[in-house]
């Protein structure tokens, strides 16, 4: 059994991931903004919950501290939360949505990773999983800010891996492709189901001790690149 923090747990991949990890016997703290959904998830799975808005840096730090108190320790941090305000061309951007996407998609996982290192380094063990996106490997029009933040997270995660691994801490950057979640405006049944993505992520906790998955890209069969 491992002690795990999952962000973005109220819907999509994070919701399914919390269910999957709890079913496997792990102790999970699930975080999100929607307290009603968190409470329902807690009733369904038995997970611990912490309500937090990742756009607020102070709440991010508080989330981590409360989560570790509830867990008693920390084995795994899964930075899953992400958001895209909308698709728009660069000349239509607002400063507010740029700042919001920076805060949630890049700053929050960076802060949580920083705090996790403070716990994991002394114990010389741990695992940090950053859910990026295949958007970071592409250049899609109308997705400039989201792409920039995800590319930033990929870069941060790569350096985190190099700084963490000598201390026995595994770091994985995940690049999932199209997933049929409410993140999208329309249903995409040809894309991966959130549970499929969650089950794939959960497998990373079961890798042998002498294996580190630095990066993993996975897509639905309909996507070729």
mmCIF file of C-alpha atoms in Angstrom:
data_model
loop_
_atom_site.group_PDB
_atom_site.id
_atom_site.type_symbol
_atom_site.label_atom_id
_atom_site.label_comp_id
_atom_site.label_asym_id
_atom_site.label_seq_id
_atom_site.Cartn_x
_atom_site.Cartn_y
_atom_site.Cartn_z
ATOM 1 C CA UNK A 1 0.000 0.000 0.000
ATOM 2 C CA UNK A 2 1.258 3.459 -0.905
ATOM 3 C CA UNK A 3 0.246 6.919 0.274
ATOM 4 C CA UNK A 4 -0.772 9.018 -2.718
ATOM 5 C CA UNK A 5 -1.872 12.577 -3.517
ATOM 6 C CA UNK A 6 -3.968 13.028 -6.665
ATOM 7 C CA UNK A 7 -4.869 16.498 -7.946
ATOM 8 C CA UNK A 8 -7.749 17.204 -10.297
ATOM 9 C CA UNK A 9 -9.722 14.327 -8.793
ATOM 10 C CA UNK A 10 -13.284 15.543 -9.220
ATOM 11 C CA UNK A 11 -13.675 14.490 -12.862
ATOM 12 C CA UNK A 12 -12.096 12.700 -15.801
ATOM 13 C CA UNK A 13 -8.750 10.984 -15.357
ATOM 14 C CA UNK A 14 -8.246 12.100 -11.752
ATOM 15 C CA UNK A 15 -11.653 10.779 -10.707
ATOM 16 C CA UNK A 16 -11.042 7.388 -12.309
ATOM 17 C CA UNK A 17 -7.482 7.314 -10.983
ATOM 18 C CA UNK A 18 -8.633 7.853 -7.416
ATOM 19 C CA UNK A 19 -11.120 5.009 -7.776
ATOM 20 C CA UNK A 20 -8.512 2.708 -9.317
ATOM 21 C CA UNK A 21 -5.882 3.401 -6.655
ATOM 22 C CA UNK A 22 -8.342 2.946 -3.812
ATOM 23 C CA UNK A 23 -9.510 -0.353 -5.301
ATOM 24 C CA UNK A 24 -5.875 -1.483 -5.311
ATOM 25 C CA UNK A 25 -5.618 -0.727 -1.598
ATOM 26 C CA UNK A 26 -3.606 2.484 -1.727
ATOM 27 C CA UNK A 27 -4.278 5.335 0.699
ATOM 28 C CA UNK A 28 -5.296 8.344 -1.385
ATOM 29 C CA UNK A 29 -5.874 12.023 -0.744
ATOM 30 C CA UNK A 30 -7.951 13.413 -3.600
ATOM 31 C CA UNK A 31 -7.959 17.142 -4.300
ATOM 32 C CA UNK A 32 -10.170 19.411 -6.364
ATOM 33 C CA UNK A 33 -12.209 22.596 -6.245
ATOM 34 C CA UNK A 34 -15.695 21.073 -6.095
ATOM 35 C CA UNK A 35 -16.414 19.990 -2.519
ATOM 36 C CA UNK A 36 -19.681 18.271 -3.441
ATOM 37 C CA UNK A 37 -17.941 16.039 -5.972
ATOM 38 C CA UNK A 38 -15.060 15.382 -3.594
ATOM 39 C CA UNK A 39 -17.476 14.328 -0.871
ATOM 40 C CA UNK A 40 -19.239 11.970 -3.260
ATOM 41 C CA UNK A 41 -15.899 10.487 -4.292
ATOM 42 C CA UNK A 42 -14.949 10.014 -0.658
ATOM 43 C CA UNK A 43 -18.215 8.172 0.020
ATOM 44 C CA UNK A 44 -17.656 5.963 -3.004
ATOM 45 C CA UNK A 45 -13.998 5.102 -2.458
ATOM 46 C CA UNK A 46 -13.064 5.839 1.142
ATOM 47 C CA UNK A 47 -10.358 8.286 0.055
ATOM 48 C CA UNK A 48 -9.392 11.350 2.062
ATOM 49 C CA UNK A 49 -10.191 14.710 0.456
ATOM 50 C CA UNK A 50 -8.819 18.250 0.436
ATOM 51 C CA UNK A 51 -10.622 21.084 -1.314
ATOM 52 C CA UNK A 52 -8.262 23.568 -2.968
ATOM 53 C CA UNK A 53 -8.054 25.983 -5.866
ATOM 54 C CA UNK A 54 -4.698 25.417 -7.560
ATOM 55 C CA UNK A 55 -4.830 28.899 -9.059
ATOM 56 C CA UNK A 56 -4.024 30.188 -5.560
ATOM 57 C CA UNK A 57 -0.402 29.466 -4.609
ATOM 58 C CA UNK A 58 -1.110 29.615 -0.877
ATOM 59 C CA UNK A 59 -3.873 27.048 -1.240
ATOM 60 C CA UNK A 60 -1.470 24.786 -3.125
ATOM 61 C CA UNK A 61 0.978 24.777 -0.213
ATOM 62 C CA UNK A 62 -1.840 24.288 2.297
ATOM 63 C CA UNK A 63 -3.215 21.416 0.216
ATOM 64 C CA UNK A 64 0.102 19.614 0.375
ATOM 65 C CA UNK A 65 0.543 20.108 4.101
ATOM 66 C CA UNK A 66 -2.979 18.942 4.958
ATOM 67 C CA UNK A 67 -2.696 15.964 2.599
ATOM 68 C CA UNK A 68 0.550 14.771 4.171
ATOM 69 C CA UNK A 69 -0.987 15.158 7.631
ATOM 70 C CA UNK A 70 -3.897 12.964 6.558
ATOM 71 C CA UNK A 71 -1.598 10.373 4.980
ATOM 72 C CA UNK A 72 1.047 10.411 7.680
ATOM 73 C CA UNK A 73 3.709 10.159 4.977
ATOM 74 C CA UNK A 74 3.965 10.507 1.200
ATOM 75 C CA UNK A 75 5.023 7.899 -1.332
ATOM 76 C CA UNK A 76 3.502 9.236 -4.550
ATOM 77 C CA UNK A 77 2.477 12.653 -5.872
ATOM 78 C CA UNK A 78 0.391 12.647 -9.057
ATOM 79 C CA UNK A 79 0.116 16.101 -10.619
ATOM 80 C CA UNK A 80 -2.932 15.425 -12.761
ATOM 81 C CA UNK A 81 -4.899 18.681 -12.599
ATOM 82 C CA UNK A 82 -4.938 20.816 -15.717
ATOM 83 C CA UNK A 83 -7.186 23.294 -17.461
ATOM 84 C CA UNK A 84 -7.652 25.196 -20.693
ATOM 85 C CA UNK A 85 -9.840 28.273 -20.498
ATOM 86 C CA UNK A 86 -10.787 28.108 -24.183
ATOM 87 C CA UNK A 87 -9.442 27.708 -27.690
ATOM 88 C CA UNK A 88 -8.598 31.054 -29.240
ATOM 89 C CA UNK A 89 -6.086 32.739 -31.481
ATOM 90 C CA UNK A 90 -3.130 34.517 -29.919
ATOM 91 C CA UNK A 91 -4.445 38.004 -30.705
ATOM 92 C CA UNK A 92 -7.614 37.160 -28.750
ATOM 93 C CA UNK A 93 -5.877 36.171 -25.504
ATOM 94 C CA UNK A 94 -6.561 37.911 -22.230
ATOM 95 C CA UNK A 95 -3.965 38.404 -19.520
ATOM 96 C CA UNK A 96 -6.342 36.889 -16.972
ATOM 97 C CA UNK A 97 -6.665 33.552 -18.750
ATOM 98 C CA UNK A 98 -2.926 33.451 -19.429
ATOM 99 C CA UNK A 99 -2.240 33.917 -15.712
ATOM 100 C CA UNK A 100 -4.849 31.329 -14.736
ATOM 101 C CA UNK A 101 -3.450 28.669 -17.037
ATOM 102 C CA UNK A 102 0.075 29.403 -15.836
ATOM 103 C CA UNK A 103 -1.027 29.052 -12.222
ATOM 104 C CA UNK A 104 -2.872 25.757 -12.633
ATOM 105 C CA UNK A 105 -0.904 24.011 -15.388
ATOM 106 C CA UNK A 106 2.653 24.975 -14.434
ATOM 107 C CA UNK A 107 3.045 26.769 -11.128
ATOM 108 C CA UNK A 108 0.879 24.421 -9.043
ATOM 109 C CA UNK A 109 2.625 21.180 -10.060
ATOM 110 C CA UNK A 110 5.980 22.914 -9.605
ATOM 111 C CA UNK A 111 5.071 23.983 -6.071
ATOM 112 C CA UNK A 112 3.712 20.549 -5.178
ATOM 113 C CA UNK A 113 6.844 18.903 -6.561
ATOM 114 C CA UNK A 114 8.999 21.253 -4.509
ATOM 115 C CA UNK A 115 7.089 20.377 -1.351
ATOM 116 C CA UNK A 116 7.198 16.671 -2.185
ATOM 117 C CA UNK A 117 10.984 16.753 -2.463
ATOM 118 C CA UNK A 118 11.177 18.122 1.077
ATOM 119 C CA UNK A 119 9.392 14.983 2.300
ATOM 120 C CA UNK A 120 10.859 12.427 -0.093
ATOM 121 C CA UNK A 121 14.547 13.406 0.060
ATOM 122 C CA UNK A 122 14.978 12.583 3.773
ATOM 123 C CA UNK A 123 13.271 9.210 3.281
ATOM 124 C CA UNK A 124 15.317 8.549 0.108
ATOM 125 C CA UNK A 125 12.267 7.258 -1.716
ATOM 126 C CA UNK A 126 9.160 8.455 -3.516
ATOM 127 C CA UNK A 127 7.526 8.894 -6.878
ATOM 128 C CA UNK A 128 6.302 12.007 -8.702
ATOM 129 C CA UNK A 129 4.108 11.574 -11.775
ATOM 130 C CA UNK A 130 3.414 14.632 -13.891
ATOM 131 C CA UNK A 131 0.540 14.317 -16.345
ATOM 132 C CA UNK A 132 1.535 16.519 -19.265
ATOM 133 C CA UNK A 133 -0.202 15.906 -22.629
ATOM 134 C CA UNK A 134 0.713 15.102 -26.202
ATOM 135 C CA UNK A 135 -0.219 18.729 -26.862
ATOM 136 C CA UNK A 136 3.297 19.501 -25.590
ATOM 137 C CA UNK A 137 4.700 17.580 -28.551
ATOM 138 C CA UNK A 138 2.677 19.460 -31.144
ATOM 139 C CA UNK A 139 1.834 22.991 -32.312
ATOM 140 C CA UNK A 140 -1.941 23.279 -32.579
ATOM 141 C CA UNK A 141 -3.464 26.585 -33.595
ATOM 142 C CA UNK A 142 -5.785 28.164 -30.980
ATOM 143 C CA UNK A 143 -3.976 26.207 -28.221
ATOM 144 C CA UNK A 144 -0.997 28.510 -27.679
ATOM 145 C CA UNK A 145 -1.159 29.147 -23.935
ATOM 146 C CA UNK A 146 -2.158 25.627 -22.960
ATOM 147 C CA UNK A 147 0.621 24.237 -25.168
ATOM 148 C CA UNK A 148 3.175 26.650 -23.721
ATOM 149 C CA UNK A 149 2.304 25.716 -20.146
ATOM 150 C CA UNK A 150 2.369 21.985 -20.869
ATOM 151 C CA UNK A 151 5.719 22.334 -22.629
ATOM 152 C CA UNK A 152 6.909 24.248 -19.586
ATOM 153 C CA UNK A 153 5.735 21.432 -17.322
ATOM 154 C CA UNK A 154 7.548 18.902 -19.506
ATOM 155 C CA UNK A 155 10.763 20.901 -19.213
ATOM 156 C CA UNK A 156 10.368 21.323 -15.469
ATOM 157 C CA UNK A 157 9.634 17.625 -15.046
ATOM 158 C CA UNK A 158 12.734 16.624 -17.000
ATOM 159 C CA UNK A 159 14.948 18.654 -14.682
ATOM 160 C CA UNK A 160 13.034 17.428 -11.641
ATOM 161 C CA UNK A 161 13.894 13.885 -12.719
ATOM 162 C CA UNK A 162 17.612 14.654 -12.777
ATOM 163 C CA UNK A 163 17.555 16.366 -9.386
ATOM 164 C CA UNK A 164 15.337 13.772 -7.711
ATOM 165 C CA UNK A 165 16.649 10.448 -8.974
ATOM 166 C CA UNK A 166 19.968 10.528 -7.041
ATOM 167 C CA UNK A 167 17.828 10.662 -3.885
ATOM 168 C CA UNK A 168 15.870 7.520 -4.722
ATOM 169 C CA UNK A 169 12.881 9.464 -6.088
ATOM 170 C CA UNK A 170 11.333 8.358 -9.372
ATOM 171 C CA UNK A 171 9.912 11.027 -11.686
ATOM 172 C CA UNK A 172 7.737 10.265 -14.699
ATOM 173 C CA UNK A 173 6.443 12.637 -17.373
ATOM 174 C CA UNK A 174 3.274 11.292 -18.962
ATOM 175 C CA UNK A 175 2.056 12.347 -22.390
ATOM 176 C CA UNK A 176 -1.452 10.929 -22.867
ATOM 177 C CA UNK A 177 -3.188 11.529 -26.185
ATOM 178 C CA UNK A 178 -6.861 12.127 -26.857
ATOM 179 C CA UNK A 179 -9.076 11.254 -23.898
ATOM 180 C CA UNK A 180 -12.882 11.398 -23.854
ATOM 181 C CA UNK A 181 -13.411 13.650 -20.818
ATOM 182 C CA UNK A 182 -15.534 16.703 -20.028
ATOM 183 C CA UNK A 183 -12.345 18.686 -20.709
ATOM 184 C CA UNK A 184 -13.546 18.621 -24.319
ATOM 185 C CA UNK A 185 -16.540 20.494 -25.687
ATOM 186 C CA UNK A 186 -17.887 17.459 -27.582
ATOM 187 C CA UNK A 187 -17.895 13.732 -26.871
ATOM 188 C CA UNK A 188 -15.028 11.821 -28.452
ATOM 189 C CA UNK A 189 -15.927 8.117 -28.119
ATOM 190 C CA UNK A 190 -13.016 7.197 -30.401
ATOM 191 C CA UNK A 191 -10.585 8.558 -27.830
ATOM 192 C CA UNK A 192 -9.300 6.799 -24.719
ATOM 193 C CA UNK A 193 -11.722 6.365 -21.855
ATOM 194 C CA UNK A 194 -10.583 8.169 -18.681
ATOM 195 C CA UNK A 195 -10.557 4.828 -16.848
ATOM 196 C CA UNK A 196 -8.172 3.405 -19.433
ATOM 197 C CA UNK A 197 -5.795 6.302 -18.877
ATOM 198 C CA UNK A 198 -6.165 6.009 -15.103
ATOM 199 C CA UNK A 199 -5.435 2.280 -15.146
ATOM 200 C CA UNK A 200 -2.331 2.952 -17.242
ATOM 201 C CA UNK A 201 -1.086 5.536 -14.748
ATOM 202 C CA UNK A 202 -1.820 3.229 -11.822
ATOM 203 C CA UNK A 203 0.485 0.599 -13.326
ATOM 204 C CA UNK A 204 3.441 2.936 -12.766
ATOM 205 C CA UNK A 205 3.096 2.333 -9.034
ATOM 206 C CA UNK A 206 3.672 -1.371 -9.624
ATOM 207 C CA UNK A 207 6.901 -1.217 -11.610
ATOM 208 C CA UNK A 208 9.892 -3.104 -10.167
ATOM 209 C CA UNK A 209 12.112 -1.105 -7.838
ATOM 210 C CA UNK A 210 14.971 -1.212 -10.341
ATOM 211 C CA UNK A 211 12.913 0.363 -13.137
ATOM 212 C CA UNK A 212 12.285 4.088 -13.652
ATOM 213 C CA UNK A 213 9.860 5.228 -16.354
ATOM 214 C CA UNK A 214 11.191 8.668 -17.267
ATOM 215 C CA UNK A 215 8.658 9.388 -20.014
ATOM 216 C CA UNK A 216 5.647 7.607 -21.448
ATOM 217 C CA UNK A 217 3.543 8.607 -24.439
ATOM 218 C CA UNK A 218 0.314 6.731 -25.084
ATOM 219 C CA UNK A 219 -2.590 7.426 -27.413
ATOM 220 C CA UNK A 220 -5.892 5.955 -28.602
ATOM 221 C CA UNK A 221 -5.628 3.729 -31.708
ATOM 222 C CA UNK A 222 -7.296 6.439 -33.799
ATOM 223 C CA UNK A 223 -4.281 8.728 -33.266
ATOM 224 C CA UNK A 224 -1.143 7.980 -35.227
ATOM 225 C CA UNK A 225 0.998 10.854 -33.900
#
